[in-house]
Amino acid sequence: MGVVGLQSQTAKPAGIQGLVELVSGDMEKVNELILSKAGSNVELIPEIARHLIDSGGKRLRPMLTLAFAQMFGYEGEGHVILAASVEFMHTATLLHDDVVDESDMRRGKLAARKLWGNQASVLVGDYLLGQAFKMMVDVRSLEALRILSEASAIIAEGEVLQLGAAQDTTTTYDMYLRVIEAKTAALFAAACEVSPEIADKGDEMRAAARKFGLELGYAFQLVDDALDYGGATVDLGKDVGDDFHEGKITLPVIYAMERGSDEDKAFWKRCLEDGDIKDGDLDHAIKLLKDTGALADTVQRARDYGASAIDALSVFPDGPAKQALKEAVDFCIARVS
Amino acid sequence: MGVVGLQSQTAKPAGIQGLVELVSGDMEKVNELILSKAGSNVELIPEIARHLIDSGGKRLRPMLTLAFAQMFGYEGEGHVILAASVEFMHTATLLHDDVVDESDMRRGKLAARKLWGNQASVLVGDYLLGQAFKMMVDVRSLEALRILSEASAIIAEGEVLQLGAAQDTTTTYDMYLRVIEAKTAALFAAACEVSPEIADKGDEMRAAARKFGLELGYAFQLVDDALDYGGATVDLGKDVGDDFHEGKITLPVIYAMERGSDEDKAFWKRCLEDGDIKDGDLDHAIKLLKDTGALADTVQRARDYGASAIDALSVFPDGPAKQALKEAVDFCIARVS
């Protein structure tokens, strides 16, 4: 399933297998570390943490950290610890997001907050964030700590910004980009940047790795936003129309509003701003998004960011890591094609 | 106002003025740093942060960091940054606590979650925590980072433990101590321990400072728990009976249940476990707490911890800092006397 009419634009299906295989040895260590650090004498903590950790996320972010470490020939255990920290930061964000968005589902399973309540979700998120910082300290790199703590503050800032922008149909393209840079791209960027940092590769390599992560993060989020109106429920484990029901103003909606008639604008305003959603409104929204080319153009923007991400790789040596990272970009975009 | 019948046991009223004056120069820098780091382009963040920061908390934790730094003759700016980080960690915890406890009031003002909603409270708490870690990195002490990140994980763990223990009238004395060590004493201990660390004072001084903070933290929390049944609403800015209505099993309740008749036990179970609270139940609870000596004994335990805190100071050089820290202990306990 995918956005209708886009299949033909995809050169060929791309997979994430190359990346998975490249880092499989290190990833096993990351998984062990994650399970051991999600442990606690307080029963509820491992229970909730495992629910999320076992629920089949792709672990794309820690794989990026590991792939970059491998590309730079880093020898040590720092990349494994930082990869696990990055995944904990991400997991903490998911727990808090589900509370904030009042989501019922996460990756096709009941959200933790539906099983254990909002209170436990907030607190276990806090615990995982604390554990993430504890682990980072073990790597003994102040710069890696700086990169990841900065990402942590930026992610939260982006979520607050999104909260303010929700239900506000005057949200501009620029404001939308600020939100997704903060809530998604910043952690992708940090996950990539820490590896050249601990491998002592200098500013140019750090900047290029960061740029790769940032552009990939934009692409990833744009694809997510298109998928939210484009089917593929089973693959993504996410209900179609979540953003619509939460009043989130994403790029597809911004495009559709710009291009729509006064009647269309009133429709979006009623649904997203007033939250007055009737039967059939989601179908109508998807029709408008398709008819105005809003979904297709969102996917095109994702492709542009994906191309920039691949460009950023040019300074790195050719080899299996670089190849796997390229394929990961294609994979992220192919999800929607 | 205070717990009836205890005034006579207090030697003399103690104040926190000594501590306030001792650190006033540094505290001004801490306040400036707090205001600048609570800033953000995202409007809601400084708004909520300032609501909490300006709402008249005593800033006891950062004062402890500053007092210990002064005692050790530390020269630099690290103590100011760490003190601000400690206050941010505390503020983040308050924001999340109010969401978890569904509190309406905080320090006599409407809780942030009542003004801006649970969602914003969760996210702004996350932001302040991220900022706290960013600031800590600026001090460039991995050990200080370790101490504070450890505290961060422990605090969250304690809150989860408390969530599980809430409404459970089989909570034991030991479990209660574990909760208050984690949710209160751990941050007091960390706030004290970071100063000998950055002043390079060695393990003995670090351990003693940590012990002082830990014992003071226990005393502080026990007094809070007694005050929650003991009046003094105006001073504390907290509604009397909050813990009772939230079903929190605190030491006064544990003592009262141990000592009560079967009828009393059934009363506590109905109110705290079943949440079935009728008019007059709080008054009856306070009567039971007084008649069984549960409140008086809780305050006595607070005095014991306070005495241990003062003992821990014995390894430090006499002087204004040590004197101010002693008085701070007396002040914490005098709140209830």
XYZ file of C-alpha atoms in Angstrom:
674
model
C 0.000 0.000 0.000
C 1.210 3.501 -0.581
C 0.338 6.881 -1.946
C -1.390 6.185 -5.210
C 0.347 7.334 -8.352
C 3.852 7.533 -6.943
C 5.074 4.006 -7.544
C 6.240 4.825 -11.036
C 8.577 7.531 -9.757
C 10.580 5.111 -7.639
C 13.628 3.758 -9.415
C 13.693 0.444 -7.526
C 12.718 -0.848 -4.129
C 15.496 -0.258 -1.604
C 16.092 -2.202 1.582
C 17.611 -1.587 4.932
C 19.210 -5.068 4.937
C 22.633 -3.716 4.021
C 22.655 -1.485 7.092
C 21.228 -4.202 9.331
C 23.918 -6.666 8.251
C 26.720 -4.122 8.452
C 26.065 -3.362 12.121
C 24.587 -6.696 13.256
C 27.530 -7.602 15.519
C 27.526 -4.227 17.282
C 23.736 -4.121 17.345
C 23.673 -7.303 19.367
C 25.798 -5.534 21.999
C 23.498 -2.511 21.843
C 20.465 -4.727 22.426
C 22.118 -6.406 25.407
C 23.031 -3.040 26.863
C 19.517 -1.714 26.306
C 17.957 -4.676 28.077
C 20.374 -4.472 31.005
C 19.987 -0.687 31.417
C 16.199 -0.850 31.126
C 16.302 -3.094 34.173
C 15.383 -1.834 37.615
C 14.261 -3.240 40.925
C 11.116 -1.263 40.383
C 9.056 -3.806 38.416
C 7.054 -1.428 36.295
C 10.159 0.047 34.647
C 11.492 -3.037 32.790
C 7.914 -4.018 31.990
C 7.151 -0.777 30.174
C 10.608 -0.379 28.696
C 10.497 -3.865 27.223
C 7.042 -3.332 25.836
C 8.438 -0.484 23.785
C 11.829 -1.991 23.063
C 10.417 -5.337 21.915
C 7.663 -3.779 19.870
C 9.630 -3.943 16.670
C 10.965 -0.490 16.048
C 13.627 -0.516 13.381
C 16.280 1.053 15.614
C 17.357 3.222 12.739
C 18.958 5.858 14.962
C 21.389 3.562 16.813
C 22.216 1.852 13.500
C 23.327 5.232 12.150
C 25.691 5.715 15.102
C 27.130 2.236 14.578
C 27.507 2.607 10.797
C 29.402 5.885 11.131
C 31.656 4.416 13.815
C 32.427 1.523 11.490
C 33.090 3.842 8.560
C 35.711 5.666 10.627
C 37.310 2.443 11.832
C 36.509 3.354 15.452
C 37.808 0.744 17.859
C 36.314 0.797 21.313
C 32.937 0.402 22.959
C 31.885 4.049 22.979
C 29.767 3.747 19.837
C 27.758 0.867 21.355
C 27.039 2.884 24.508
C 26.131 6.015 22.580
C 23.891 4.021 20.217
C 22.006 2.612 23.207
C 21.759 6.118 24.721
C 20.311 7.454 21.484
C 17.686 4.685 21.446
C 16.794 5.436 25.095
C 16.389 9.125 24.295
C 14.129 8.161 21.402
C 12.111 5.718 23.532
C 11.664 8.333 26.262
C 10.389 10.762 23.645
C 7.895 8.193 22.340
C 6.542 7.582 25.847
C 6.062 11.290 26.469
C 4.707 11.921 22.962
C 1.999 9.328 23.366
C 0.893 11.015 26.577
C 0.954 14.459 24.967
C -0.819 13.320 21.785
C -3.242 11.082 23.708
C -2.362 8.293 21.261
C -3.955 4.881 21.583
C -1.574 2.931 19.369
C 2.186 2.808 18.816
C 3.688 0.569 16.148
C 0.493 -1.477 15.863
C 0.336 -2.239 19.598
C -1.551 -0.498 22.359
C 0.461 2.528 23.506
C 2.143 2.133 26.916
C -0.090 4.839 28.347
C -3.172 2.752 27.500
C -1.707 -0.250 29.305
C -0.058 1.370 32.334
C -1.466 4.883 32.365
C -0.123 8.339 31.621
C 1.585 8.639 34.979
C 3.828 5.614 34.501
C 4.581 6.652 30.914
C 5.800 10.081 32.034
C 7.954 8.667 34.821
C 9.432 5.727 32.919
C 10.310 8.174 30.116
C 12.144 10.272 32.706
C 13.930 7.190 33.984
C 15.117 6.165 30.502
C 16.356 9.710 29.873
C 18.304 9.628 33.141
C 19.761 6.241 32.216
C 20.699 7.590 28.770
C 22.746 10.385 30.341
C 24.339 8.014 32.835
C 25.454 5.770 29.975
C 26.815 8.696 27.979
C 29.016 9.711 30.898
C 30.625 6.242 30.710
C 31.966 7.102 27.248
C 33.928 9.974 28.831
C 33.533 12.278 25.836
C 32.345 15.725 26.863
C 31.741 16.630 23.225
C 29.482 13.605 22.675
C 27.628 14.620 25.833
C 27.286 18.134 24.508
C 25.921 16.914 21.167
C 23.324 14.639 22.766
C 22.247 16.945 25.609
C 21.766 19.702 23.045
C 19.580 17.326 21.002
C 17.591 16.487 24.124
C 16.723 20.121 24.812
C 15.973 20.790 21.135
C 13.616 17.807 20.859
C 11.567 19.008 23.826
C 11.575 22.556 22.472
C 10.268 21.248 19.139
C 7.498 19.336 20.857
C 6.401 22.456 22.722
C 6.476 24.381 19.440
C 4.348 21.680 17.815
C 1.900 21.847 20.704
C 1.462 25.557 20.037
C 1.171 24.990 16.268
C -1.380 22.186 16.635
C -4.839 23.307 15.619
C -3.364 26.481 14.169
C -4.077 26.462 10.443
C -1.979 29.592 9.953
C 1.134 27.469 10.556
C 3.636 28.322 7.857
C 5.985 26.097 5.916
C 8.933 27.599 7.825
C 7.358 26.897 11.188
C 6.623 23.331 10.118
C 10.269 22.852 9.132
C 11.390 24.188 12.503
C 9.151 21.648 14.231
C 10.403 18.636 12.290
C 14.014 19.742 12.511
C 13.663 19.795 16.294
C 11.441 16.803 16.888
C 13.025 14.403 14.391
C 16.049 15.659 12.481
C 17.998 16.834 15.548
C 18.303 13.321 17.014
C 19.179 11.780 13.626
C 21.902 14.440 13.307
C 23.235 13.847 16.815
C 23.198 10.056 16.318
C 25.444 10.485 13.288
C 27.688 13.237 14.667
C 28.794 11.465 17.843
C 30.688 8.775 15.929
C 33.225 10.970 14.084
C 33.557 12.833 17.398
C 34.600 9.801 19.454
C 36.715 8.537 16.524
C 38.549 11.909 16.536
C 37.890 12.635 12.895
C 37.872 16.424 13.027
C 35.362 19.153 12.277
C 34.813 18.506 8.560
C 33.797 14.877 9.107
C 31.615 15.808 12.073
C 29.838 18.493 10.062
C 29.254 16.135 7.132
C 27.921 13.337 9.339
C 25.646 15.823 11.083
C 24.368 17.158 7.768
C 23.645 13.629 6.556
C 21.607 12.902 9.689
C 19.745 16.189 9.530
C 18.703 15.791 5.887
C 17.768 12.153 6.414
C 15.714 13.189 9.439
C 13.757 15.732 7.388
C 13.131 13.120 4.691
C 12.061 10.536 7.257
C 9.556 12.870 8.914
C 8.073 14.120 5.641
C 7.512 10.507 4.594
C 5.862 9.808 7.957
C 3.599 12.803 7.510
C 2.609 11.653 4.012
C 2.031 8.086 5.249
C -0.321 9.371 7.895
C -2.719 10.203 5.057
C -1.577 7.506 2.667
C -2.544 4.098 3.993
C 0.080 1.451 4.853
C -1.360 1.049 8.346
C -0.047 -2.468 8.696
C 3.511 -1.625 7.722
C 3.784 1.421 9.880
C 1.736 0.126 12.775
C 0.114 3.510 13.001
C -3.483 4.459 12.427
C -4.023 6.421 9.253
C -5.412 9.813 10.121
C -3.748 10.182 13.541
C -2.363 13.601 12.637
C -5.768 14.600 11.229
C -7.579 13.665 14.429
C -4.943 15.369 16.590
C -5.194 18.577 14.564
C -1.538 18.442 13.524
C -0.658 20.833 10.754
C 1.831 18.887 8.623
C 3.291 19.727 5.230
C 0.647 17.859 3.191
C -2.021 19.971 4.915
C -0.081 23.220 4.467
C 0.225 22.516 0.717
C -3.431 21.486 0.389
C -4.611 24.629 2.191
C -2.451 26.919 0.045
C -3.869 25.352 -3.086
C -7.464 24.826 -2.004
C -10.620 26.859 -2.616
C -12.211 28.936 0.145
C -14.512 25.996 0.757
C -11.523 23.674 1.164
C -9.853 26.105 3.565
C -13.030 26.201 5.646
C -13.042 22.390 5.659
C -9.468 22.199 7.009
C -10.190 24.893 9.553
C -13.293 23.097 10.825
C -11.520 19.726 11.096
C -8.075 20.732 12.373
C -8.667 23.987 14.211
C -12.137 23.381 15.651
C -11.635 19.614 15.932
C -15.141 19.187 14.502
C -14.622 15.982 12.515
C -17.531 14.048 11.025
C -17.771 10.643 9.353
C -16.207 10.764 5.919
C -14.074 13.829 6.662
C -10.826 11.846 6.660
C -11.666 10.389 3.249
C -12.458 13.848 1.972
C -9.178 15.155 3.408
C -7.226 12.401 1.637
C -9.033 13.193 -1.614
C -8.103 16.894 -1.301
C -4.487 15.991 -0.487
C -4.308 13.860 -3.615
C -6.230 16.167 -5.950
C -4.089 19.198 -5.083
C -0.872 17.217 -5.445
C -0.087 17.962 -1.783
C 0.897 14.383 -0.960
C 2.945 13.921 -4.115
C 4.790 17.184 -3.490
C 5.467 16.284 0.134
C 7.025 13.040 -1.039
C 9.010 14.998 -3.629
C 10.376 17.227 -0.870
C 11.341 14.093 1.036
C 13.212 12.900 -2.057
C 15.029 16.251 -2.256
C 16.146 15.973 1.354
C 17.164 12.359 0.721
C 19.303 13.495 -2.213
C 20.963 16.137 0.014
C 21.672 13.449 2.601
C 23.392 11.315 -0.036
C 25.352 14.356 -1.247
C 26.628 14.884 2.289
C 28.212 11.434 2.153
C 30.551 12.473 -0.676
C 33.404 13.450 1.655
C 33.501 9.963 3.189
C 35.539 7.038 1.842
C 33.698 4.573 -0.386
C 33.005 1.223 1.197
C 30.292 -0.941 2.720
C 29.323 1.607 5.422
C 28.792 4.421 2.935
C 26.854 2.077 0.640
C 24.620 0.921 3.521
C 23.923 4.527 4.555
C 22.914 5.395 0.985
C 20.534 2.444 0.888
C 19.082 3.508 4.249
C 18.120 6.837 2.706
C 16.419 5.051 -0.184
C 14.650 2.773 2.273
C 13.261 5.676 4.262
C 11.766 7.192 1.156
C 10.639 3.880 -0.369
C 8.310 3.409 2.610
C 5.900 5.787 0.932
C 6.378 4.763 -2.692
C 0.743 26.731 62.864
C 2.335 23.375 63.455
C 1.911 19.939 64.874
C 0.362 20.457 68.287
C 2.428 19.475 71.276
C 5.861 19.635 69.682
C 6.811 23.247 70.264
C 8.343 22.485 73.636
C 10.812 20.030 72.121
C 12.390 22.645 69.875
C 15.404 24.323 71.441
C 15.017 27.612 69.607
C 13.681 28.830 66.309
C 16.275 28.537 63.553
C 16.460 30.510 60.343
C 17.791 30.044 56.863
C 19.056 33.645 56.784
C 22.647 32.606 57.457
C 22.676 30.387 54.402
C 20.879 32.968 52.259
C 23.393 35.661 53.180
C 26.394 33.374 52.804
C 25.599 32.566 49.171
C 23.766 35.742 48.137
C 26.455 36.895 45.704
C 26.639 33.542 43.934
C 22.892 33.088 44.101
C 22.421 36.250 42.085
C 24.526 34.677 39.334
C 22.517 31.449 39.625
C 19.271 33.385 39.228
C 20.593 35.199 36.168
C 21.700 31.919 34.631
C 18.353 30.286 35.401
C 16.440 33.089 33.730
C 18.681 33.101 30.684
C 18.612 29.302 30.271
C 14.854 29.101 30.791
C 14.554 31.344 27.755
C 13.559 29.993 24.377
C 12.113 31.293 21.135
C 9.190 29.028 21.883
C 7.040 31.377 23.965
C 5.388 28.833 26.207
C 8.714 27.657 27.655
C 9.881 30.844 29.419
C 6.269 31.513 30.451
C 5.916 28.216 32.307
C 9.487 28.141 33.560
C 9.140 31.620 35.027
C 5.846 30.767 36.647
C 7.629 28.061 38.594
C 10.895 29.877 39.121
C 9.258 33.074 40.347
C 6.796 31.289 42.566
C 8.935 31.636 45.635
C 10.609 28.308 46.146
C 13.406 28.588 48.673
C 16.052 27.265 46.264
C 17.471 25.200 49.061
C 19.185 22.708 46.747
C 21.265 25.221 44.747
C 22.128 27.004 48.012
C 23.633 23.748 49.290
C 25.847 23.478 46.199
C 26.998 27.073 46.640
C 27.630 26.743 50.384
C 29.805 23.655 49.934
C 31.733 25.303 47.111
C 32.392 28.259 49.391
C 33.443 26.011 52.274
C 36.079 24.446 50.047
C 37.295 27.783 48.741
C 36.353 26.812 45.191
C 37.260 29.520 42.702
C 35.591 29.329 39.347
C 32.103 29.404 37.892
C 31.376 25.673 37.955
C 29.429 25.790 41.213
C 27.085 28.464 39.846
C 26.362 26.389 36.722
C 25.858 23.188 38.704
C 23.597 24.971 41.204
C 21.416 26.203 38.336
C 21.395 22.682 36.835
C 20.258 21.230 40.151
C 17.410 23.742 40.348
C 16.368 22.916 36.756
C 16.342 19.211 37.572
C 14.184 19.964 40.599
C 11.841 22.211 38.616
C 11.457 19.556 35.896
C 10.566 17.034 38.594
C 7.933 19.371 40.054
C 6.325 19.854 36.638
C 6.140 16.112 36.036
C 5.064 15.369 39.619
C 2.117 17.700 39.389
C 0.973 15.909 36.242
C 1.436 12.500 37.837
C -0.235 13.490 41.122
C -2.952 15.494 39.358
C -2.176 18.348 41.738
C -4.097 21.609 41.524
C -1.777 23.761 43.607
C 1.983 24.228 43.944
C 3.443 26.599 46.532
C 0.097 28.325 47.003
C -0.352 29.090 43.285
C -2.236 27.168 40.628
C -0.035 24.350 39.365
C 1.409 24.870 35.868
C -0.664 21.978 34.562
C -3.870 23.779 35.602
C -2.777 26.897 33.718
C -1.168 25.429 30.593
C -2.254 21.798 30.616
C -0.575 18.485 31.271
C 0.937 18.328 27.825
C 2.913 21.540 28.166
C 3.988 20.589 31.697
C 5.438 17.280 30.501
C 7.279 18.869 27.580
C 8.601 21.940 29.399
C 9.871 19.580 32.125
C 11.725 17.656 29.425
C 13.134 20.885 28.066
C 14.431 22.008 31.465
C 16.030 18.607 32.004
C 17.751 18.828 28.625
C 18.960 22.356 29.470
C 20.221 21.106 32.838
C 22.416 18.507 31.150
C 23.625 21.012 28.561
C 24.707 23.350 31.363
C 26.450 20.571 33.273
C 28.555 19.754 30.218
C 29.852 23.351 30.311
C 31.475 22.624 33.688
C 33.583 19.949 31.976
C 33.576 17.617 34.985
C 32.633 14.061 34.017
C 32.330 13.123 37.682
C 29.850 15.929 38.378
C 27.903 14.747 35.330
C 27.957 11.217 36.666
C 26.698 12.315 40.091
C 23.824 14.345 38.663
C 22.789 11.942 35.890
C 22.703 9.169 38.466
C 20.453 11.323 40.635
C 18.209 11.986 37.649
C 17.626 8.269 37.004
C 17.155 7.552 40.723
C 14.576 10.316 41.149
C 12.468 8.918 38.306
C 12.872 5.392 39.648
C 11.652 6.583 43.058
C 8.628 8.249 41.522
C 7.694 5.020 39.716
C 8.144 3.130 42.986
C 5.891 5.634 44.731
C 3.298 5.252 41.998
C 3.229 1.504 42.690
C 3.111 2.053 46.454
C 0.305 4.615 46.269
C -2.980 3.229 47.485
C -1.149 0.175 48.833
C -1.626 0.127 52.593
C 0.771 -2.811 52.955
C 3.644 -0.410 52.162
C 6.374 -1.015 54.706
C 8.626 1.406 56.510
C 11.579 0.169 54.418
C 9.758 0.731 51.158
C 8.765 4.220 52.281
C 12.405 5.031 53.045
C 13.442 3.788 49.600
C 10.871 6.104 48.021
C 11.967 9.225 49.892
C 15.653 8.453 49.439
C 15.075 8.344 45.692
C 12.570 11.137 45.244
C 14.068 13.670 47.646
C 17.310 12.701 49.365
C 19.171 11.693 46.164
C 19.057 15.217 44.713
C 20.005 16.838 48.043
C 22.966 14.434 48.184
C 24.030 15.146 44.603
C 23.675 18.915 45.111
C 26.138 18.697 48.013
C 28.534 16.163 46.482
C 29.270 18.025 43.237
C 31.030 20.879 45.049
C 33.872 18.903 46.724
C 34.172 17.089 43.385
C 34.801 20.200 41.295
C 36.959 21.651 44.090
C 39.103 18.472 43.939
C 38.740 17.690 47.627
C 39.048 13.913 47.473
C 36.834 10.974 48.379
C 36.446 11.581 52.117
C 35.096 15.096 51.646
C 32.839 13.958 48.833
C 31.421 11.129 50.925
C 30.808 13.422 53.899
C 29.095 16.079 51.787
C 26.964 13.386 50.161
C 26.013 11.968 53.546
C 25.040 15.416 54.809
C 22.761 15.939 51.803
C 21.222 12.511 52.078
C 20.356 12.820 55.793
C 19.068 16.356 55.314
C 16.942 15.130 52.416
C 15.344 12.441 54.576
C 14.657 14.975 57.329
C 13.214 17.449 54.844
C 10.824 14.902 53.324
C 9.665 13.537 56.683
C 8.832 17.074 57.779
C 6.939 17.617 54.519
C 4.971 14.436 55.102
C 4.116 15.496 58.660
C 3.151 18.989 57.492
C 0.766 17.506 54.988
C -1.378 16.476 57.967
C -0.328 19.262 60.280
C -1.638 22.572 59.047
C 0.653 25.430 58.024
C -1.045 25.703 54.631
C -0.068 29.312 54.175
C 3.627 28.780 54.907
C 4.015 25.751 52.729
C 1.659 26.853 49.984
C 0.353 23.340 49.851
C -3.102 22.115 50.671
C -3.264 20.093 53.860
C -4.405 16.582 53.066
C -2.922 16.363 49.543
C -1.192 13.090 50.353
C -4.399 11.800 51.958
C -6.485 12.553 48.899
C -3.830 11.101 46.562
C -3.699 7.873 48.582
C 0.004 8.338 49.394
C 1.268 6.042 52.105
C 3.697 8.211 54.075
C 5.422 7.517 57.375
C 2.746 9.135 59.573
C 0.181 6.783 58.026
C 2.427 3.723 58.342
C 2.894 4.457 62.070
C -0.800 5.146 62.607
C -1.826 1.918 60.890
C 0.660 -0.170 62.882
C -0.686 1.266 66.107
C -4.370 1.453 65.251
C -7.300 -0.833 66.037
C -8.876 -3.041 63.368
C -11.455 -0.330 62.919
C -8.716 2.247 62.350
C -6.985 -0.017 59.831
C -10.268 -0.418 57.949
C -10.609 3.381 57.950
C -7.157 3.894 56.395
C -7.794 1.147 53.862
C -11.115 2.652 52.803
C -9.671 6.161 52.429
C -6.246 5.466 50.948
C -6.645 2.178 49.122
C -10.222 2.463 47.909
C -10.088 6.249 47.610
C -13.518 6.358 49.268
C -13.168 9.617 51.230
C -16.142 11.284 52.906
C -16.582 14.656 54.603
C -14.802 14.676 57.932
C -12.450 11.817 57.049
C -9.408 14.073 56.854
C -10.164 15.475 60.316
C -10.556 11.962 61.629
C -7.275 10.942 60.003
C -5.459 13.867 61.641
C -6.995 12.912 64.993
C -5.756 9.319 64.613
C -2.301 10.539 63.582
C -2.102 12.697 66.702
C -3.683 10.227 69.149
C -1.334 7.401 68.118
C 1.716 9.664 68.292
C 2.330 8.975 64.599
C 2.937 12.621 63.717
C 5.125 13.272 66.752
C 7.221 10.183 65.992
C 7.586 11.147 62.340
C 8.914 14.528 63.438
C 11.228 12.761 65.895
C 12.606 10.649 63.034
C 13.174 13.870 61.081
C 15.133 15.223 64.073
C 17.247 12.054 64.134
C 18.116 12.428 60.453
C 18.833 16.099 61.045
C 21.240 15.179 63.841
C 23.002 12.710 61.505
C 23.298 15.433 58.897
C 24.970 17.713 61.433
C 27.287 14.866 62.504
C 28.376 14.458 58.894
C 29.641 18.042 58.942
C 32.235 17.233 61.620
C 35.019 16.515 59.108
C 34.710 19.976 57.591
C 36.558 23.080 58.809
C 34.636 25.370 61.152
C 33.559 28.631 59.623
C 30.579 30.552 58.303
C 29.687 27.923 55.663
C 29.558 25.080 58.167
C 27.561 27.242 60.567
C 25.058 28.180 57.846
C 24.624 24.540 56.843
C 23.912 23.572 60.455
C 21.292 26.282 60.714
C 19.739 25.105 57.443
C 19.174 21.706 59.035
C 17.499 23.331 62.043
C 15.391 25.434 59.713
C 14.141 22.407 57.766
C 12.972 20.787 60.972
C 11.660 23.964 62.577
C 9.134 24.248 59.733
C 7.048 21.663 61.556
C 7.654 22.751 65.142
